[in-house]
Short mmCIF file of C-alpha atoms in Angstrom, two decimals:
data_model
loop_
_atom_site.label_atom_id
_atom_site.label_comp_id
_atom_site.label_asym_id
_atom_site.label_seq_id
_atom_site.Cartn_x
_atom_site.Cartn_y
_atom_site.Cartn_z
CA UNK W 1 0.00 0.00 0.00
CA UNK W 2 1.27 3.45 -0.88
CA UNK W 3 0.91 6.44 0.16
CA UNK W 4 -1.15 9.43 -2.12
CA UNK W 5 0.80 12.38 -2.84
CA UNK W 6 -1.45 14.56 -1.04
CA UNK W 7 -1.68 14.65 2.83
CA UNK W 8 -4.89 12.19 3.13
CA UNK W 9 -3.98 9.10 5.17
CA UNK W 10 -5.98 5.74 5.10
CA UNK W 11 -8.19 5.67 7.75
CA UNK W 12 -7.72 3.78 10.72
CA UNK W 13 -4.21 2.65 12.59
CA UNK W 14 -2.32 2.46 9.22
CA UNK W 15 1.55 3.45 10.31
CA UNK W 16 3.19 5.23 6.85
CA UNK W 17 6.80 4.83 6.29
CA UNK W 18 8.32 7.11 3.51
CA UNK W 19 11.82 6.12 2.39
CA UNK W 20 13.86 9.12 0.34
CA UNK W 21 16.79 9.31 -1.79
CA UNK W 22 17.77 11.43 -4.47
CA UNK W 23 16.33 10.31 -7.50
CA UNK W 24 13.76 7.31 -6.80
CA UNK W 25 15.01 5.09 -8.76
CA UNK W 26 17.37 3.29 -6.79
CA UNK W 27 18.03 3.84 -3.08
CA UNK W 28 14.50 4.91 -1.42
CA UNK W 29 12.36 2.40 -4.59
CA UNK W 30 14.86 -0.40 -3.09
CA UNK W 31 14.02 0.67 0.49
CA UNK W 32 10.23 1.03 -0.11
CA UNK W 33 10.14 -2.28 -1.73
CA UNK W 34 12.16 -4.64 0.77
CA UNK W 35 10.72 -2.94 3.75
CA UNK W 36 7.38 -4.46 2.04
CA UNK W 37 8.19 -7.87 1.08
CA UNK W 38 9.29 -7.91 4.88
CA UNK W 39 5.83 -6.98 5.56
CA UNK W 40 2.94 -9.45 7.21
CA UNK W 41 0.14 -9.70 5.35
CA UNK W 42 -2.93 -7.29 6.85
CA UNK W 43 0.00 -5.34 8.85
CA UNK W 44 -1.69 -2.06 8.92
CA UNK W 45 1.40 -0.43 7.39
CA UNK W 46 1.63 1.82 4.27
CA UNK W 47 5.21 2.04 2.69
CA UNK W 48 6.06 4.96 -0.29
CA UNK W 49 9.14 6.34 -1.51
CA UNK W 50 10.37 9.38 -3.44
CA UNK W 51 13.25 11.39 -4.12
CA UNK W 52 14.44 15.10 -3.59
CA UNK W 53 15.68 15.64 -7.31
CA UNK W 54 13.52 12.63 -8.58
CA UNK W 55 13.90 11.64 -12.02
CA UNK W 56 9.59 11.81 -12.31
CA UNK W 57 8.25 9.21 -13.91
CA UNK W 58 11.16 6.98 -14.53
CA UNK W 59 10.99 3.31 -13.76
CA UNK W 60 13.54 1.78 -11.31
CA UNK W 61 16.73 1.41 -12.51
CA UNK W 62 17.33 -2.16 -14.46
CA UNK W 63 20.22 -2.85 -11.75
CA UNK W 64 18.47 -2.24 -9.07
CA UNK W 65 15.04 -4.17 -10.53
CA UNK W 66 17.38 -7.16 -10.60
CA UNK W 67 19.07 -7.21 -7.40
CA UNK W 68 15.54 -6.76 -6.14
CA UNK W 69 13.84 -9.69 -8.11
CA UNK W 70 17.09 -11.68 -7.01
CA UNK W 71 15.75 -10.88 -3.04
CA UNK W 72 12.22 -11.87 -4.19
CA UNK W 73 10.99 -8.30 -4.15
CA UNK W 74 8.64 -6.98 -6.79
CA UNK W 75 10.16 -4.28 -9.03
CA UNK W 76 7.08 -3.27 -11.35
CA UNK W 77 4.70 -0.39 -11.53
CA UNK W 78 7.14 1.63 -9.98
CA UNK W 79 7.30 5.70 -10.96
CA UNK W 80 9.60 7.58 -9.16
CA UNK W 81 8.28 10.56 -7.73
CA UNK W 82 9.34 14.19 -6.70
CA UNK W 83 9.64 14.83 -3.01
CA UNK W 84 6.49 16.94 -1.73
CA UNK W 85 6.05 18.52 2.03
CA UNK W 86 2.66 16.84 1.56
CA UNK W 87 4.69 13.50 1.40
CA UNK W 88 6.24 14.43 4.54
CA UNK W 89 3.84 15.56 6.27
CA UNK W 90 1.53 12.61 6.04
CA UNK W 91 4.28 10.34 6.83
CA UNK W 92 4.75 8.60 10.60
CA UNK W 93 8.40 7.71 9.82
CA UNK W 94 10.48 9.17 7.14
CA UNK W 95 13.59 7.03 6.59
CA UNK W 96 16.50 8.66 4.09
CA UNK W 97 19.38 7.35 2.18
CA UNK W 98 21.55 10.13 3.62
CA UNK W 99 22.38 12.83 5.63
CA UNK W 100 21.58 15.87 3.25
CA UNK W 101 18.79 14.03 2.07
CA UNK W 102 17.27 14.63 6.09
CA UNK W 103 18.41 17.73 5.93
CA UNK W 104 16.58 18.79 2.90
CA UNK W 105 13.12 17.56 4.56
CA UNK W 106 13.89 19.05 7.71
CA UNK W 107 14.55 22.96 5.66
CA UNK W 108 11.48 22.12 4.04
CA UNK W 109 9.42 20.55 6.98
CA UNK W 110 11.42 21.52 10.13
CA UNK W 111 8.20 19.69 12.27
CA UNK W 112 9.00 16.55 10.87
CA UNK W 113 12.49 16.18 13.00
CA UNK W 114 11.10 14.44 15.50
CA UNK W 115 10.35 11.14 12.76
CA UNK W 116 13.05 11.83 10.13
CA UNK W 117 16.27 9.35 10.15
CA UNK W 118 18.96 8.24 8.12
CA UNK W 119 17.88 4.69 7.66
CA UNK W 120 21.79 4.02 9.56
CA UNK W 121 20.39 5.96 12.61
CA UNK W 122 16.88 4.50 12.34
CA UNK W 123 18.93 0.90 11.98
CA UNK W 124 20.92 1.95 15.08
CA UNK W 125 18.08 3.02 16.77
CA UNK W 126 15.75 0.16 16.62
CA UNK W 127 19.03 -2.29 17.49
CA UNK W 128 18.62 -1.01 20.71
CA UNK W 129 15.28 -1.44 21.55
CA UNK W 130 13.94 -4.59 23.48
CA UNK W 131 11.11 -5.54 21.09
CA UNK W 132 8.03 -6.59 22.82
CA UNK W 133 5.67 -9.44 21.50
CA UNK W 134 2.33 -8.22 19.67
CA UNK W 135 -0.88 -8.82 21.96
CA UNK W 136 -1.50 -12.72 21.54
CA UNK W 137 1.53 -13.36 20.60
CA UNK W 138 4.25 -15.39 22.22
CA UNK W 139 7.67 -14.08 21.91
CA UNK W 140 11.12 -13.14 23.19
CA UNK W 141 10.13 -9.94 24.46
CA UNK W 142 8.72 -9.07 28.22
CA UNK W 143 6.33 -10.52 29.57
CA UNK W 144 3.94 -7.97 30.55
CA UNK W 145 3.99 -8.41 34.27
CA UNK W 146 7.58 -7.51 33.78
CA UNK W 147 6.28 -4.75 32.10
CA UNK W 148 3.77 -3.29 34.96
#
C-alpha cells in the first residue's frame, strides 16, 4: 500500500513509512520495496518512496530491478516521484538514504524532525530497543507483568 501524494492518510491505525533518496530510482524504490516484502500480510502499514531531485516518472533502474527480483521483491509499476512537504507531512516515519537528504526535509518541513532518520540511525536506533511481543503473541520480548 502506498501512500497518495497529497496529505490524506488511510483511515484507521495504518503506520506510513516514507523512504527518500535522491532520485527514486534506486536507493529509497529499493528501500520502499524490501521494507514491504518484509511486511505481514494485513499489517496495517503503508510504505512509499520518493526522491528530492527525482527523475519523475522513470521506472527503477534495471540494476536495481534485478538485485531486487534476485531478493524476491517486486520491481514493477514503480514511478519515481518528486519529493512533496505533503509526502512528509503525512508520513509517521520518514527514513533517508543520507544525511543531506534529512536535511533537505527538515529545511522544508522543520516539524517533521522528530520522525526523520537516516535509515543508519533508524537501523541503530531500533538495534537497541527490546522488542516486545504483539498482543496474543508469544515471543522473546517481556512478559507484561515484567512490564507493569
Amino acid at each position: 500500500m502506498a501512500l497518495p501524494d497529497t496529505v490524506a492518510k488511510p483511515q484507521g491505525e495504518t503506520f506510513s513509512i516514507l523512504f527518500v533518496c535522491t532520485g527514486n530510482i534506486h536507493r529509497s524504490v529499493a528501500a520502499e520495496r524490501l521494507c514491504m516484502l518484509g511486511m505481514r500480510p494485513g499489517n496495517p502499514v503503508a510504505v512509499a518512496s520518493a526522491g528530492v531531485r527525482a527523475v519523475v516518472g522513470h521506472p527503477i533502474d534495471p540494476l536495481t530491478a534485478a538485485a531486487l527480483g534476485q531478493l524476491g521483491a517486486d520491481s514493477h509499476g514503480h514511478a519515481a516521484r518528486q519529493l512533496q512537504p505533503a509526502m512528509v507531512n503525512a508520513a509517521d516515519l520518514i527514513l533517508t538514504a543520507a544525511t543531506s537528504h534529512r536535511a533537505r526535509i527538515l529545511t522544508d518541513v522543520p516539524a517533521a524532525l522528530r520522525r526523520t532518520f537516516t535509515m543508519i540511525e533508524f537501523v541503530r536506533l531500533a538495534a537497541s530497543v527490546t522488542p516486545i511481543p504483539a498482543p496474543g503473541r508469544r515471543g522473546s520480548g517481556p512478559s507484561s507483568a515484567e512490564l507493569t
